[in-house]
């Protein structure tokens, strides 16, 4: 037993120093902020694309789902390729590809080019969640991993708040094509920053640390499956609502700038929801926290349908808090349920399910929106949560 304990303890020389941990966390948080901002700015552009290309709500859902679907479908492959080519190269390359995709979208003269650009953007985005999450986990393996993951998740919501909000205001003075080009340049700049930030030996250090451990257990596959099911349903409702929210706001009289501000209010609430629910989950447990956040989400979505524009705008930060709070609790449990040498794979598997659910939901509920209208489709979302 003593031999096992000695083998499971890595030498001090194998541990990343404080500077490397800090740079890894900053790099992962920066990647999360930029990628989530690039992903969610699509919600601001969807009403413009619908008007310009004269497309149905089902096609709107397909555009949104194409980005998320590619992001979900290639995460497992990204985690495998990272073992061969290196986590650093894959994360930087994926960020550059996401930026390039928006440069292509900015030149799109038709729906087919736009769809190809969104598919490429989703492919690039597939590297971020599994690789940046495991970069944070490995760097803080021996202390503060949950706190570091909370900061990483918070950074993603900051990106969701700033980038869509700024683009919504920018669209008042420039075309959407110019806005997409500027977003693409932001993605390329972020890739260059990651190349400078990520510690050069992060992959080697991670490999040494994992090799030094003795695997004490293979994690909890059953627990991870249950966690993934909960996360998938939560993500489907969240992405479905976010797809419909701009159209709901538009029907209540909001303009392009108002939609951008509304999304910023929602994401500000979501950012603080991730922090608050992380602490709440530690105090009262994961199951009680998830029940509270899901119930609040269902009731607030129903209220969003019936409230006037002013009331909806005031309520959005609270809705964001409940809408995003669940995910913060679920993310922090993944490292506990995964084996120590399978964290890249576990994060990729978890994010594949959750983002896959988010990719499918806009298509399904978009079709329902065409048939029954946006209010009915929106009210179907909380029904999905309450039936669980």
Short mmCIF file of C-alpha atoms in Angstrom, two decimals:
data_model
loop_
_atom_site.label_atom_id
_atom_site.label_comp_id
_atom_site.label_asym_id
_atom_site.label_seq_id
_atom_site.Cartn_x
_atom_site.Cartn_y
_atom_site.Cartn_z
CA UNK A 1 0.00 0.00 0.00
CA UNK A 2 2.83 2.41 0.82
CA UNK A 3 4.41 1.65 -2.54
CA UNK A 4 1.14 2.50 -4.28
CA UNK A 5 0.90 5.80 -2.43
CA UNK A 6 4.49 6.70 -3.31
CA UNK A 7 3.89 5.84 -6.97
CA UNK A 8 0.71 7.92 -7.00
CA UNK A 9 2.52 11.03 -5.76
CA UNK A 10 4.30 12.94 -8.53
CA UNK A 11 7.71 14.42 -7.86
CA UNK A 12 7.93 18.17 -7.30
CA UNK A 13 9.85 18.47 -10.58
CA UNK A 14 6.85 17.00 -12.44
CA UNK A 15 4.42 19.61 -11.12
CA UNK A 16 3.80 22.80 -13.10
CA UNK A 17 5.14 25.87 -11.31
CA UNK A 18 2.95 28.80 -10.27
CA UNK A 19 3.82 30.79 -13.39
CA UNK A 20 2.90 27.90 -15.71
CA UNK A 21 -0.37 27.33 -13.83
CA UNK A 22 -1.25 31.01 -14.11
CA UNK A 23 -0.45 31.17 -17.82
CA UNK A 24 -2.41 27.97 -18.47
CA UNK A 25 -5.45 29.39 -16.67
CA UNK A 26 -5.23 32.74 -18.48
CA UNK A 27 -4.85 30.96 -21.83
CA UNK A 28 -7.83 28.67 -21.17
CA UNK A 29 -10.01 31.54 -19.92
CA UNK A 30 -9.07 33.66 -22.95
CA UNK A 31 -9.86 30.80 -25.34
CA UNK A 32 -13.19 30.19 -23.61
CA UNK A 33 -14.17 33.86 -23.71
CA UNK A 34 -13.34 34.29 -27.40
CA UNK A 35 -14.85 30.99 -28.56
CA UNK A 36 -18.08 31.45 -26.60
CA UNK A 37 -18.35 35.00 -27.90
CA UNK A 38 -17.83 33.81 -31.48
CA UNK A 39 -20.40 31.08 -30.94
CA UNK A 40 -23.12 33.22 -29.39
CA UNK A 41 -22.75 36.26 -31.64
CA UNK A 42 -24.66 34.11 -34.14
CA UNK A 43 -27.84 34.85 -32.13
CA UNK A 44 -27.47 38.56 -32.95
CA UNK A 45 -26.94 37.82 -36.65
CA UNK A 46 -29.77 35.29 -37.10
CA UNK A 47 -32.62 37.84 -37.53
CA UNK A 48 -30.49 39.73 -40.10
CA UNK A 49 -29.76 36.54 -42.03
CA UNK A 50 -33.43 35.59 -41.96
CA UNK A 51 -34.41 38.91 -43.52
CA UNK A 52 -31.60 39.02 -46.07
CA UNK A 53 -31.91 35.43 -47.27
CA UNK A 54 -35.72 35.06 -46.71
CA UNK A 55 -35.43 31.80 -44.81
CA UNK A 56 -37.80 29.90 -42.51
CA UNK A 57 -37.38 29.38 -38.77
CA UNK A 58 -36.40 25.78 -39.47
CA UNK A 59 -33.56 27.03 -41.68
CA UNK A 60 -32.60 29.53 -38.97
CA UNK A 61 -32.36 26.59 -36.59
CA UNK A 62 -30.28 24.70 -39.15
CA UNK A 63 -27.81 27.59 -39.44
CA UNK A 64 -27.45 27.73 -35.68
CA UNK A 65 -27.37 23.96 -35.37
CA UNK A 66 -24.72 23.55 -38.07
CA UNK A 67 -22.15 25.45 -35.97
CA UNK A 68 -23.06 23.66 -32.75
CA UNK A 69 -23.36 20.29 -34.47
CA UNK A 70 -19.85 20.47 -35.89
CA UNK A 71 -18.56 21.68 -32.54
CA UNK A 72 -20.20 18.75 -30.76
CA UNK A 73 -19.43 16.08 -33.33
CA UNK A 74 -15.68 16.63 -33.57
CA UNK A 75 -14.77 17.11 -29.90
CA UNK A 76 -13.90 13.46 -29.34
CA UNK A 77 -11.73 13.51 -32.46
CA UNK A 78 -10.06 16.71 -31.24
CA UNK A 79 -9.17 15.08 -27.93
CA UNK A 80 -7.65 12.09 -29.74
CA UNK A 81 -5.70 14.23 -32.19
CA UNK A 82 -4.37 16.31 -29.30
CA UNK A 83 -2.58 13.22 -27.98
CA UNK A 84 -0.78 12.87 -31.31
CA UNK A 85 -0.19 16.47 -32.38
CA UNK A 86 -0.25 18.22 -29.02
CA UNK A 87 -2.93 20.08 -27.12
CA UNK A 88 -1.28 23.45 -27.80
CA UNK A 89 -1.27 23.06 -31.59
CA UNK A 90 -4.85 21.81 -31.72
CA UNK A 91 -6.23 24.61 -29.54
CA UNK A 92 -4.37 27.34 -31.44
CA UNK A 93 -5.27 25.85 -34.83
CA UNK A 94 -8.95 25.51 -33.88
CA UNK A 95 -9.10 29.12 -32.73
CA UNK A 96 -7.51 30.31 -35.98
CA UNK A 97 -10.00 28.23 -38.01
CA UNK A 98 -12.95 29.74 -36.12
CA UNK A 99 -11.63 33.21 -36.96
CA UNK A 100 -11.08 32.29 -40.61
CA UNK A 101 -14.67 31.00 -40.78
CA UNK A 102 -16.04 34.42 -39.87
CA UNK A 103 -13.80 36.06 -42.48
CA UNK A 104 -15.43 33.74 -45.04
CA UNK A 105 -18.91 34.50 -43.65
CA UNK A 106 -18.22 38.21 -44.07
CA UNK A 107 -17.76 37.61 -47.81
CA UNK A 108 -20.80 35.33 -48.16
CA UNK A 109 -23.10 36.39 -50.96
CA UNK A 110 -25.44 33.43 -50.57
CA UNK A 111 -26.81 30.99 -48.06
CA UNK A 112 -24.58 28.09 -49.17
CA UNK A 113 -21.33 29.99 -48.50
CA UNK A 114 -22.67 31.13 -45.15
CA UNK A 115 -23.52 27.54 -44.20
CA UNK A 116 -20.04 26.34 -45.17
CA UNK A 117 -18.49 29.13 -43.08
CA UNK A 118 -20.57 28.14 -40.05
CA UNK A 119 -19.57 24.49 -40.47
CA UNK A 120 -15.89 25.49 -40.55
CA UNK A 121 -16.40 27.70 -37.50
CA UNK A 122 -17.95 24.83 -35.56
CA UNK A 123 -15.07 22.56 -36.58
CA UNK A 124 -12.57 25.05 -35.18
CA UNK A 125 -14.61 25.56 -32.03
CA UNK A 126 -14.63 21.79 -31.34
CA UNK A 127 -11.10 22.02 -29.94
CA UNK A 128 -11.80 24.55 -27.21
CA UNK A 129 -13.98 22.92 -24.55
CA UNK A 130 -12.27 19.55 -24.10
CA UNK A 131 -8.71 20.82 -24.50
CA UNK A 132 -8.96 24.06 -22.52
CA UNK A 133 -10.90 22.34 -19.71
CA UNK A 134 -8.31 19.59 -19.37
CA UNK A 135 -5.51 22.18 -19.62
CA UNK A 136 -6.97 23.89 -16.53
CA UNK A 137 -7.56 20.58 -14.72
CA UNK A 138 -4.04 19.28 -15.33
CA UNK A 139 -2.40 22.57 -14.33
CA UNK A 140 -4.33 22.63 -11.02
CA UNK A 141 -4.34 18.88 -10.44
CA UNK A 142 -2.88 19.18 -6.96
CA UNK A 143 -4.97 22.04 -5.61
CA UNK A 144 -7.78 24.40 -6.58
CA UNK A 145 -9.13 22.61 -9.63
CA UNK A 146 -12.81 23.42 -8.92
CA UNK A 147 -12.03 27.08 -8.30
CA UNK A 148 -9.97 27.22 -11.50
CA UNK A 149 -12.77 25.59 -13.52
CA UNK A 150 -15.23 28.10 -12.04
CA UNK A 151 -13.02 30.95 -13.29
CA UNK A 152 -12.76 29.23 -16.68
CA UNK A 153 -16.56 28.92 -16.94
CA UNK A 154 -17.04 32.51 -15.77
CA UNK A 155 -14.67 33.72 -18.51
CA UNK A 156 -16.81 32.01 -21.14
CA UNK A 157 -19.85 33.99 -20.05
CA UNK A 158 -17.85 37.21 -20.09
CA UNK A 159 -17.14 36.50 -23.76
CA UNK A 160 -20.82 35.76 -24.35
CA UNK A 161 -21.69 39.09 -22.72
CA UNK A 162 -19.16 41.38 -24.38
CA UNK A 163 -18.86 40.15 -27.96
CA UNK A 164 -22.59 39.81 -28.88
CA UNK A 165 -23.35 43.08 -27.08
CA UNK A 166 -20.61 44.98 -28.89
CA UNK A 167 -21.58 43.49 -32.25
CA UNK A 168 -25.22 44.41 -31.63
CA UNK A 169 -24.17 48.04 -31.13
CA UNK A 170 -21.72 47.88 -34.05
CA UNK A 171 -24.50 46.76 -36.40
CA UNK A 172 -26.16 50.14 -35.93
CA UNK A 173 -23.34 51.83 -37.87
CA UNK A 174 -21.82 49.10 -40.09
CA UNK A 175 -23.10 46.15 -42.13
CA UNK A 176 -23.24 42.62 -40.83
CA UNK A 177 -20.55 41.65 -43.35
CA UNK A 178 -18.13 44.17 -41.82
CA UNK A 179 -19.04 42.97 -38.34
CA UNK A 180 -18.36 39.35 -39.31
CA UNK A 181 -14.98 40.34 -40.76
CA UNK A 182 -14.01 42.09 -37.52
CA UNK A 183 -15.09 39.02 -35.54
CA UNK A 184 -12.88 36.88 -37.75
CA UNK A 185 -9.88 39.14 -37.12
CA UNK A 186 -10.57 38.82 -33.39
CA UNK A 187 -10.39 35.03 -33.70
CA UNK A 188 -7.05 35.18 -35.52
CA UNK A 189 -5.67 37.59 -32.92
CA UNK A 190 -6.81 35.24 -30.15
CA UNK A 191 -4.98 32.34 -31.82
CA UNK A 192 -1.76 34.39 -31.89
CA UNK A 193 -2.24 35.28 -28.22
CA UNK A 194 -2.71 31.63 -27.28
CA UNK A 195 0.50 30.70 -29.12
CA UNK A 196 2.30 33.17 -26.86
CA UNK A 197 0.44 32.35 -23.64
CA UNK A 198 0.25 28.57 -23.41
CA UNK A 199 3.35 27.19 -21.62
CA UNK A 200 5.50 25.45 -24.22
CA UNK A 201 5.90 22.34 -22.07
CA UNK A 202 2.29 22.07 -20.90
CA UNK A 203 1.66 18.83 -22.80
CA UNK A 204 4.94 17.28 -21.65
CA UNK A 205 4.32 18.27 -18.05
CA UNK A 206 0.83 16.80 -18.20
CA UNK A 207 2.17 13.53 -19.61
CA UNK A 208 4.82 13.26 -16.89
CA UNK A 209 2.29 13.91 -14.15
CA UNK A 210 -0.14 11.32 -15.52
CA UNK A 211 2.63 8.76 -15.97
CA UNK A 212 3.71 9.27 -12.35
CA UNK A 213 0.28 8.42 -11.04
CA UNK A 214 -1.02 4.96 -10.26
CA UNK A 215 -4.59 4.73 -11.46
CA UNK A 216 -6.69 4.17 -8.38
CA UNK A 217 -9.96 3.82 -10.23
CA UNK A 218 -11.49 4.20 -13.64
CA UNK A 219 -13.95 6.85 -12.52
CA UNK A 220 -17.70 6.32 -12.55
CA UNK A 221 -19.07 5.57 -16.04
CA UNK A 222 -22.66 5.30 -14.76
CA UNK A 223 -22.41 8.60 -12.94
CA UNK A 224 -20.88 10.28 -15.98
CA UNK A 225 -23.73 8.97 -18.17
CA UNK A 226 -26.37 10.37 -15.79
CA UNK A 227 -24.49 13.65 -15.62
CA UNK A 228 -24.34 13.78 -19.41
CA UNK A 229 -28.09 13.16 -19.76
CA UNK A 230 -28.86 16.03 -17.39
CA UNK A 231 -26.40 18.29 -19.16
CA UNK A 232 -27.79 17.42 -22.60
CA UNK A 233 -31.36 18.29 -21.63
CA UNK A 234 -30.24 21.49 -19.93
CA UNK A 235 -28.22 22.51 -22.99
CA UNK A 236 -31.07 21.73 -25.40
CA UNK A 237 -33.45 24.02 -23.51
CA UNK A 238 -30.83 26.77 -23.18
CA UNK A 239 -29.86 26.74 -26.87
CA UNK A 240 -33.46 26.46 -27.98
CA UNK A 241 -34.43 29.50 -25.92
CA UNK A 242 -31.42 31.52 -27.06
CA UNK A 243 -32.32 30.82 -30.70
CA UNK A 244 -35.88 32.07 -30.21
CA UNK A 245 -35.10 35.00 -27.89
CA UNK A 246 -34.09 37.47 -30.66
CA UNK A 247 -37.33 36.77 -32.52
CA UNK A 248 -39.35 37.01 -29.30
CA UNK A 249 -37.72 40.39 -28.61
CA UNK A 250 -38.31 41.50 -32.19
CA UNK A 251 -42.00 40.64 -31.91
CA UNK A 252 -42.19 42.85 -28.82
CA UNK A 253 -40.66 45.81 -30.65
CA UNK A 254 -36.90 45.49 -30.00
CA UNK A 255 -34.44 46.60 -32.69
CA UNK A 256 -31.00 45.21 -33.53
CA UNK A 257 -29.25 47.21 -30.80
CA UNK A 258 -31.94 46.24 -28.30
CA UNK A 259 -31.45 42.56 -29.11
CA UNK A 260 -27.70 42.89 -28.52
CA UNK A 261 -28.27 44.62 -25.18
CA UNK A 262 -30.84 42.00 -24.17
CA UNK A 263 -28.40 39.18 -24.88
CA UNK A 264 -25.75 40.99 -22.86
CA UNK A 265 -28.15 41.29 -19.91
CA UNK A 266 -28.94 37.59 -20.18
CA UNK A 267 -25.28 36.61 -20.30
CA UNK A 268 -24.31 38.91 -17.41
CA UNK A 269 -26.86 37.09 -15.30
CA UNK A 270 -25.52 33.80 -16.63
CA UNK A 271 -21.96 34.67 -15.66
CA UNK A 272 -22.92 35.40 -12.08
CA UNK A 273 -25.21 32.38 -12.09
CA UNK A 274 -22.22 30.13 -12.73
CA UNK A 275 -20.36 31.58 -9.78
CA UNK A 276 -23.36 31.63 -7.42
CA UNK A 277 -24.58 28.14 -8.29
CA UNK A 278 -21.07 26.74 -7.95
CA UNK A 279 -21.01 27.88 -4.33
CA UNK A 280 -24.64 26.86 -3.82
CA UNK A 281 -23.92 23.37 -5.13
CA UNK A 282 -21.08 22.99 -2.63
CA UNK A 283 -23.42 23.94 0.25
CA UNK A 284 -26.66 22.10 -0.52
CA UNK A 285 -25.52 19.46 -3.04
CA UNK A 286 -25.68 19.04 -6.80
CA UNK A 287 -29.17 17.52 -7.04
CA UNK A 288 -30.93 20.22 -5.00
CA UNK A 289 -29.13 22.96 -6.88
CA UNK A 290 -30.05 21.48 -10.28
CA UNK A 291 -33.71 21.13 -9.22
CA UNK A 292 -33.83 24.77 -8.11
CA UNK A 293 -32.20 26.14 -11.25
CA UNK A 294 -34.22 24.01 -13.67
CA UNK A 295 -37.53 24.90 -11.97
CA UNK A 296 -36.65 28.60 -11.98
CA UNK A 297 -35.63 28.40 -15.65
CA UNK A 298 -38.95 26.84 -16.65
CA UNK A 299 -41.03 29.46 -14.82
CA UNK A 300 -38.99 32.41 -16.09
CA UNK A 301 -39.16 31.24 -19.72
CA UNK A 302 -42.95 31.14 -19.43
CA UNK A 303 -42.89 34.65 -17.99
CA UNK A 304 -40.71 35.81 -20.89
CA UNK A 305 -43.47 34.92 -23.37
CA UNK A 306 -46.13 36.96 -21.62
CA UNK A 307 -44.20 39.96 -20.27
CA UNK A 308 -43.99 43.21 -22.28
CA UNK A 309 -40.58 44.27 -23.63
CA UNK A 310 -39.67 46.43 -20.63
CA UNK A 311 -40.55 43.68 -18.15
CA UNK A 312 -38.67 41.08 -20.20
CA UNK A 313 -35.54 43.24 -20.30
CA UNK A 314 -35.63 43.67 -16.51
CA UNK A 315 -36.13 39.95 -15.98
CA UNK A 316 -33.37 38.75 -18.34
CA UNK A 317 -30.45 38.88 -15.83
CA UNK A 318 -32.42 36.67 -13.43
CA UNK A 319 -33.34 34.30 -16.25
CA UNK A 320 -29.68 34.14 -17.27
CA UNK A 321 -28.69 33.28 -13.71
CA UNK A 322 -31.04 30.29 -13.66
CA UNK A 323 -30.43 29.31 -17.30
CA UNK A 324 -26.65 29.02 -16.94
CA UNK A 325 -26.42 28.08 -13.28
CA UNK A 326 -27.02 24.38 -13.86
CA UNK A 327 -24.08 23.99 -16.22
CA UNK A 328 -21.63 25.38 -13.66
CA UNK A 329 -22.56 22.67 -11.17
CA UNK A 330 -22.34 19.90 -13.78
CA UNK A 331 -18.94 20.91 -15.23
CA UNK A 332 -17.23 20.76 -11.85
CA UNK A 333 -18.26 17.13 -11.31
CA UNK A 334 -16.69 15.80 -14.55
CA UNK A 335 -13.11 15.49 -13.20
CA UNK A 336 -14.40 13.57 -10.16
CA UNK A 337 -16.20 11.00 -12.32
CA UNK A 338 -13.41 10.55 -14.87
CA UNK A 339 -10.32 8.41 -14.48
CA UNK A 340 -7.15 10.48 -13.98
CA UNK A 341 -5.75 9.53 -17.38
CA UNK A 342 -9.00 10.06 -19.33
CA UNK A 343 -9.93 13.66 -18.59
CA UNK A 344 -9.55 14.88 -22.19
CA UNK A 345 -11.86 12.05 -23.27
CA UNK A 346 -14.35 12.61 -20.41
CA UNK A 347 -14.64 16.35 -21.08
CA UNK A 348 -14.98 15.68 -24.82
CA UNK A 349 -17.70 13.08 -24.20
CA UNK A 350 -19.59 15.36 -21.82
CA UNK A 351 -19.40 18.38 -24.12
CA UNK A 352 -20.35 16.25 -27.14
CA UNK A 353 -23.62 15.32 -25.46
CA UNK A 354 -24.44 18.76 -24.12
CA UNK A 355 -23.51 20.71 -27.24
CA UNK A 356 -25.10 18.02 -29.42
CA UNK A 357 -28.37 18.53 -27.57
CA UNK A 358 -27.95 22.25 -28.08
CA UNK A 359 -27.37 21.74 -31.80
CA UNK A 360 -30.44 19.57 -32.31
CA UNK A 361 -32.83 21.72 -30.27
CA UNK A 362 -32.89 24.79 -32.58
CA UNK A 363 -33.76 22.61 -35.58
CA UNK A 364 -36.57 20.74 -33.79
CA UNK A 365 -38.05 23.78 -32.09
CA UNK A 366 -37.48 25.91 -35.21
CA UNK A 367 -39.72 23.56 -37.16
CA UNK A 368 -42.28 23.83 -34.36
CA UNK A 369 -41.99 27.62 -34.59
CA UNK A 370 -42.84 27.49 -38.29
CA UNK A 371 -45.90 25.34 -37.60
CA UNK A 372 -47.27 26.80 -34.36
CA UNK A 373 -45.49 30.14 -33.92
CA UNK A 374 -42.63 31.36 -31.74
CA UNK A 375 -44.66 31.75 -28.48
CA UNK A 376 -45.89 28.14 -28.60
CA UNK A 377 -42.44 26.80 -29.48
CA UNK A 378 -40.90 28.82 -26.64
CA UNK A 379 -43.44 27.51 -24.11
CA UNK A 380 -42.56 23.95 -25.15
CA UNK A 381 -39.04 24.45 -23.75
CA UNK A 382 -40.00 24.73 -20.05
CA UNK A 383 -42.38 21.82 -20.51
CA UNK A 384 -39.35 19.69 -21.45
CA UNK A 385 -37.60 20.67 -18.22
CA UNK A 386 -40.59 20.14 -15.95
CA UNK A 387 -41.36 16.69 -17.40
CA UNK A 388 -37.82 15.54 -16.53
#
